[in-house]
Coordinates of C-alpha atoms in Angstrom, one line a residue:
M1 CA -60.1 34.6 18.7
A2 CA -57.6 34.6 16.5
R3 CA -57.9 32.5 13.4
E4 CA -55.1 29.0 12.7
I5 CA -53.9 26.9 10.5
R6 CA -56.3 23.6 11.7
D7 CA -58.3 20.8 10.0
I8 CA -61.5 22.1 8.1
V9 CA -64.0 20.1 6.2
K10 CA -64.2 21.6 2.7
I11 CA -67.2 20.7 0.0
D12 CA -66.7 20.5 -3.9
E13 CA -69.8 22.1 -5.1
E14 CA -69.3 20.4 -8.7
L15 CA -69.3 17.0 -7.0
C16 CA -71.5 17.5 -4.7
D17 CA -75.5 16.8 -5.7
G18 CA -77.4 18.2 -3.1
C19 CA -78.7 14.6 -1.4
G20 CA -78.4 15.9 2.0
L21 CA -76.5 12.4 3.8
C22 CA -74.4 14.6 5.1
V23 CA -76.4 17.0 7.1
P24 CA -77.1 14.1 10.0
G25 CA -73.5 12.8 9.7
C26 CA -72.2 16.6 11.6
E27 CA -73.0 15.7 15.1
E28 CA -71.9 20.1 15.5
G29 CA -74.4 21.0 12.9
A30 CA -72.3 22.5 10.5
I31 CA -73.6 21.7 7.6
E32 CA -77.2 22.5 6.5
I33 CA -78.2 22.5 2.3
R34 CA -78.6 26.0 0.7
D35 CA -79.6 27.0 -3.3
G36 CA -79.5 22.4 -3.9
K37 CA -75.7 22.2 -2.6
A38 CA -73.6 21.3 1.8
R39 CA -72.1 24.4 2.8
L40 CA -70.4 24.8 5.8
V41 CA -72.5 26.9 7.8
A42 CA -69.7 28.3 10.1
E43 CA -66.1 27.4 10.4
K44 CA -66.3 27.5 14.2
Y45 CA -69.2 24.7 13.8
C46 CA -66.5 22.5 12.0
D47 CA -64.3 20.4 14.7
G48 CA -62.4 18.9 11.4
L49 CA -62.8 15.5 12.3
G50 CA -64.4 14.1 9.0
A51 CA -66.8 12.2 10.9
C52 CA -69.2 13.7 7.5
L53 CA -67.2 12.4 4.9
G54 CA -68.5 8.9 5.5
H55 CA -71.6 10.0 4.5
C56 CA -70.9 11.8 1.3
P57 CA -71.8 9.1 -1.7
R58 CA -70.5 11.3 -3.9
G59 CA -66.8 12.1 -2.6
A60 CA -67.6 15.5 -2.4
I61 CA -66.3 16.1 1.2
T62 CA -62.7 16.2 2.2
V63 CA -60.8 17.7 4.7
I64 CA -58.3 20.1 4.4
K65 CA -55.1 21.8 6.9
R66 CA -56.0 25.9 6.2
E67 CA -56.5 29.3 8.2
A68 CA -59.7 29.2 10.1
D69 CA -61.8 30.2 13.0
P70 CA -61.1 27.7 15.7
F71 CA -63.0 25.2 16.7
D72 CA -66.2 26.6 19.5
M73 CA -68.2 23.9 21.5
E74 CA -70.1 26.5 23.4
A75 CA -71.1 27.6 19.7
V76 CA -71.5 24.7 18.7
E77 CA -74.0 23.7 21.9
E78 CA -75.9 26.9 21.5
R79 CA -76.7 25.9 17.7
L80 CA -77.7 22.9 18.7
R81 CA -80.1 23.8 21.0
E82 CA -81.6 26.9 18.6
Q83 CA -82.4 23.8 16.4
E84 CA -83.7 21.6 18.9
A85 CA -86.2 24.3 19.7
A86 CA -87.5 24.9 16.1
G87 CA -87.2 20.9 15.5
Q88 CA -84.2 21.0 13.5
S89 CA -81.6 18.8 14.9
P90 CA -79.2 17.4 12.3
Q91 CA -79.4 14.3 13.7
E92 CA -83.1 14.3 12.1
K93 CA -82.2 12.1 8.8
P94 CA -83.3 14.0 5.7
E95 CA -85.6 12.4 3.2
T96 CA -83.7 12.1 0.3
A97 CA -81.3 9.8 2.9
S98 CA -84.3 7.4 3.7
R99 CA -85.0 7.1 0.1
L100 CA -81.7 6.1 -1.1
G101 CA -81.0 3.7 1.9
C102 CA -77.4 4.2 2.5
G103 CA -75.4 6.9 1.8
C104 CA -71.9 6.1 2.7
P105 CA -69.8 4.3 0.4
G106 CA -68.1 2.4 3.3
S107 CA -71.8 0.6 3.6
V108 CA -72.4 -0.5 0.1
M109 CA -72.8 -4.1 -0.2
A110 CA -70.4 -6.3 -2.2
D111 CA -69.4 -9.7 -2.1
F112 CA -66.3 -10.7 -1.6
A113 CA -66.1 -15.1 -1.7
P114 CA -63.3 -16.4 -3.7
D115 CA -64.9 -19.3 -5.9
K116 CA -62.8 -22.4 -3.6
A117 CA -62.8 -21.2 0.4
H118 CA -59.9 -20.3 1.9
T119 CA -58.0 -23.1 3.6
P120 CA -55.1 -22.2 6.3
A121 CA -50.9 -22.8 5.4
Q122 CA -49.5 -25.4 6.6
G123 CA -48.2 -24.6 10.3
T124 CA -51.1 -22.1 11.0
E125 CA -54.0 -23.8 12.4
N126 CA -52.6 -23.5 15.7
I127 CA -51.6 -19.4 15.5
Q128 CA -52.2 -18.0 19.3
S129 CA -54.4 -14.5 20.0
A130 CA -52.0 -11.9 20.4
L131 CA -54.0 -10.5 23.1
T132 CA -52.6 -9.3 26.2
H133 CA -55.2 -7.5 27.9
W134 CA -58.6 -6.4 28.8
P135 CA -60.6 -4.5 28.0
V136 CA -60.1 -3.5 24.4
Q137 CA -62.6 -0.7 24.1
I138 CA -61.5 2.8 23.3
R139 CA -64.5 3.6 26.0
L140 CA -63.8 1.1 28.3
V141 CA -60.1 1.3 29.1
P142 CA -59.5 3.7 32.1
P143 CA -56.9 6.6 31.4
H144 CA -54.7 5.1 34.7
A145 CA -54.7 1.4 33.4
P146 CA -51.5 -0.6 34.1
F147 CA -51.3 -2.4 31.2
L148 CA -50.9 1.2 29.1
K149 CA -47.6 2.5 30.4
G150 CA -45.5 2.7 28.4
A151 CA -47.4 0.6 25.8
H152 CA -46.6 0.9 22.5
L153 CA -50.2 1.4 21.7
L154 CA -52.4 -0.5 18.4
I155 CA -55.4 2.3 17.5
A156 CA -57.9 0.2 15.2
A157 CA -61.0 0.5 13.9
D158 CA -63.7 -1.7 14.8
C159 CA -64.2 -3.5 11.1
V160 CA -59.6 -4.4 11.0
P161 CA -60.1 -7.6 13.4
V162 CA -62.8 -8.9 11.3
A163 CA -61.1 -7.7 7.8
Y164 CA -57.4 -8.3 8.0
P165 CA -56.4 -12.2 9.1
G166 CA -53.3 -11.1 10.0
L167 CA -53.9 -8.9 13.2
H168 CA -52.1 -11.0 15.5
Q169 CA -49.2 -12.2 14.1
D170 CA -48.6 -8.2 11.8
L171 CA -49.9 -5.5 14.7
L172 CA -50.9 -6.8 17.3
P173 CA -47.2 -8.3 18.7
G174 CA -45.4 -5.9 21.1
R175 CA -48.4 -3.8 21.4
K176 CA -51.6 -3.1 23.3
I177 CA -54.5 -2.5 21.3
M178 CA -57.9 -0.4 21.8
L179 CA -60.7 -0.8 19.5
G180 CA -63.3 1.8 18.2
C181 CA -65.6 3.3 15.3
P182 CA -65.0 6.7 13.9
K183 CA -68.5 7.0 12.3
F184 CA -70.5 5.4 14.5
D185 CA -69.3 6.5 17.8
D186 CA -68.8 10.1 19.1
G187 CA -65.7 11.6 18.1
H188 CA -65.3 14.3 21.0
D189 CA -64.9 11.5 23.7
Y190 CA -62.5 9.5 22.0
V191 CA -60.2 12.9 21.7
E192 CA -60.7 13.4 25.8
R193 CA -60.1 9.7 26.2
L194 CA -57.1 9.4 24.0
T195 CA -55.8 12.7 25.4
E196 CA -56.0 11.6 29.1
I197 CA -54.5 8.5 28.1
F198 CA -51.3 10.4 26.4
R199 CA -51.1 12.2 28.9
Q200 CA -51.2 9.6 31.8
A201 CA -49.1 6.5 30.3
D202 CA -46.2 7.9 28.8
I203 CA -47.2 5.6 25.6
K204 CA -44.4 5.5 23.3
S205 CA -45.7 5.3 19.9
V206 CA -49.4 4.7 18.4
T207 CA -49.8 2.7 15.2
V208 CA -53.7 3.5 13.8
A209 CA -54.9 0.9 11.4
S210 CA -58.4 1.5 9.8
M211 CA -59.9 0.6 6.7
E212 CA -59.7 2.3 3.1
V213 CA -63.7 3.3 3.6
P214 CA -64.1 6.8 3.8
C215 CA -65.7 6.5 7.2
C216 CA -63.0 5.1 8.8
A217 CA -60.5 8.3 7.6
G218 CA -61.5 10.6 11.2
M219 CA -59.6 7.6 13.0
V220 CA -56.3 9.0 12.7
K221 CA -57.1 12.4 12.4
I222 CA -58.7 11.5 16.1
V223 CA -55.6 10.2 17.1
E224 CA -53.6 13.1 16.0
K225 CA -55.7 15.9 17.4
A226 CA -55.4 14.0 21.4
V227 CA -51.6 13.9 20.4
V228 CA -51.6 17.7 20.3
Q229 CA -53.9 18.4 23.0
A230 CA -51.7 16.1 25.8
G231 CA -48.7 18.3 24.5
K232 CA -47.0 15.1 22.8
G233 CA -44.8 14.4 20.5
M234 CA -44.7 10.5 19.2
A235 CA -44.8 9.3 16.3
V236 CA -48.2 8.1 14.7
E237 CA -48.1 5.7 11.2
E238 CA -51.3 5.1 9.8
V239 CA -51.6 1.5 8.6
V240 CA -54.5 0.8 6.1
I241 CA -56.8 -2.0 5.5
S242 CA -58.6 -3.1 2.4
R243 CA -62.3 -4.2 2.3
Q244 CA -60.5 -7.5 1.5
G245 CA -58.6 -7.7 4.1
Q246 CA -55.1 -6.4 2.8
V247 CA -52.4 -3.7 3.9
M248 CA -52.7 -1.1 1.0
P249 CA -48.6 0.1 1.0
Q250 CA -49.6 3.8 -0.3
G251 CA -52.5 3.8 2.4
R252 CA -55.4 5.1 2.2
P253 CA -57.2 6.1 -0.9
G254 CA -56.8 10.2 -2.0
A255 CA -54.6 10.9 0.6
E256 CA -51.9 13.1 0.1
Q257 CA -50.2 12.4 3.0
S258 CA -47.3 9.6 3.9
R259 CA -48.6 6.6 5.4
Q260 CA -46.4 8.2 8.8
K261 CA -46.5 11.1 10.7
H262 CA -44.9 12.2 13.2
V263 CA -46.7 15.1 14.9
Q264 CA -45.0 18.5 16.9
V265 CA -46.3 21.0 19.2
Q266 CA -44.7 23.6 17.9
Q267 CA -47.6 27.0 20.0
G268 CA -50.6 24.4 19.9
S269 CA -50.4 23.4 16.7
C270 CA -49.4 20.0 15.0
A271 CA -47.0 19.8 12.0
C272 CA -47.9 17.0 10.3
M273 CA -44.6 15.0 8.6

């Protein structure tokens, strides 16, 4: 297969301490520990969705766009079968992971409780829900759902409605919402379902609401990949919410790309501006 410009993980050897937490975090088995460092086994095993990002406590893994071998799902399935036969399933967490107990930076415990509990501002006690449909989980919404036709879509990480009190006032009005978790759910399933939704439903725009934690970074990449697979060009806006429940105007910490992206289909690849 010809090489292509696409998203793929990059591992910073200087930051990597070889803890191995990223290995079970990669469902494709694309990462292994060699010589005390995490290594990408082969480019064809990496889907570029970044599910492994949230498992690295040192921030050694990022997703970049560069020339690489195309992702090969058949090769991944063959590799997983070989690992299973050898008793080396990537889903088995290494001993280091069990000793550390918590490897995802987004899972680190924190207490944001203020000295005095928040009280509602005058006139806000009777705020109504802006939800206009059901179901709301990505896995449960069928591509042919009538409420999706011609909709402006809000795709939110599961933690966003809990962390961001302004969701029903600021993000949801005029949009249909779908919820999911890029860390605990299958990113490939999300891509396929969203691809069919974009193909069938004539979606007008997509806003992705995600948390600042690294494990949420994969959500916007899932949406972008689905847009490209569907052969659509549409606005994809990412709104990043802090753990304290505030919109981060500068977007995701460390992100180089701008907050608003436009995905264009160009000979099977996407250009994000």
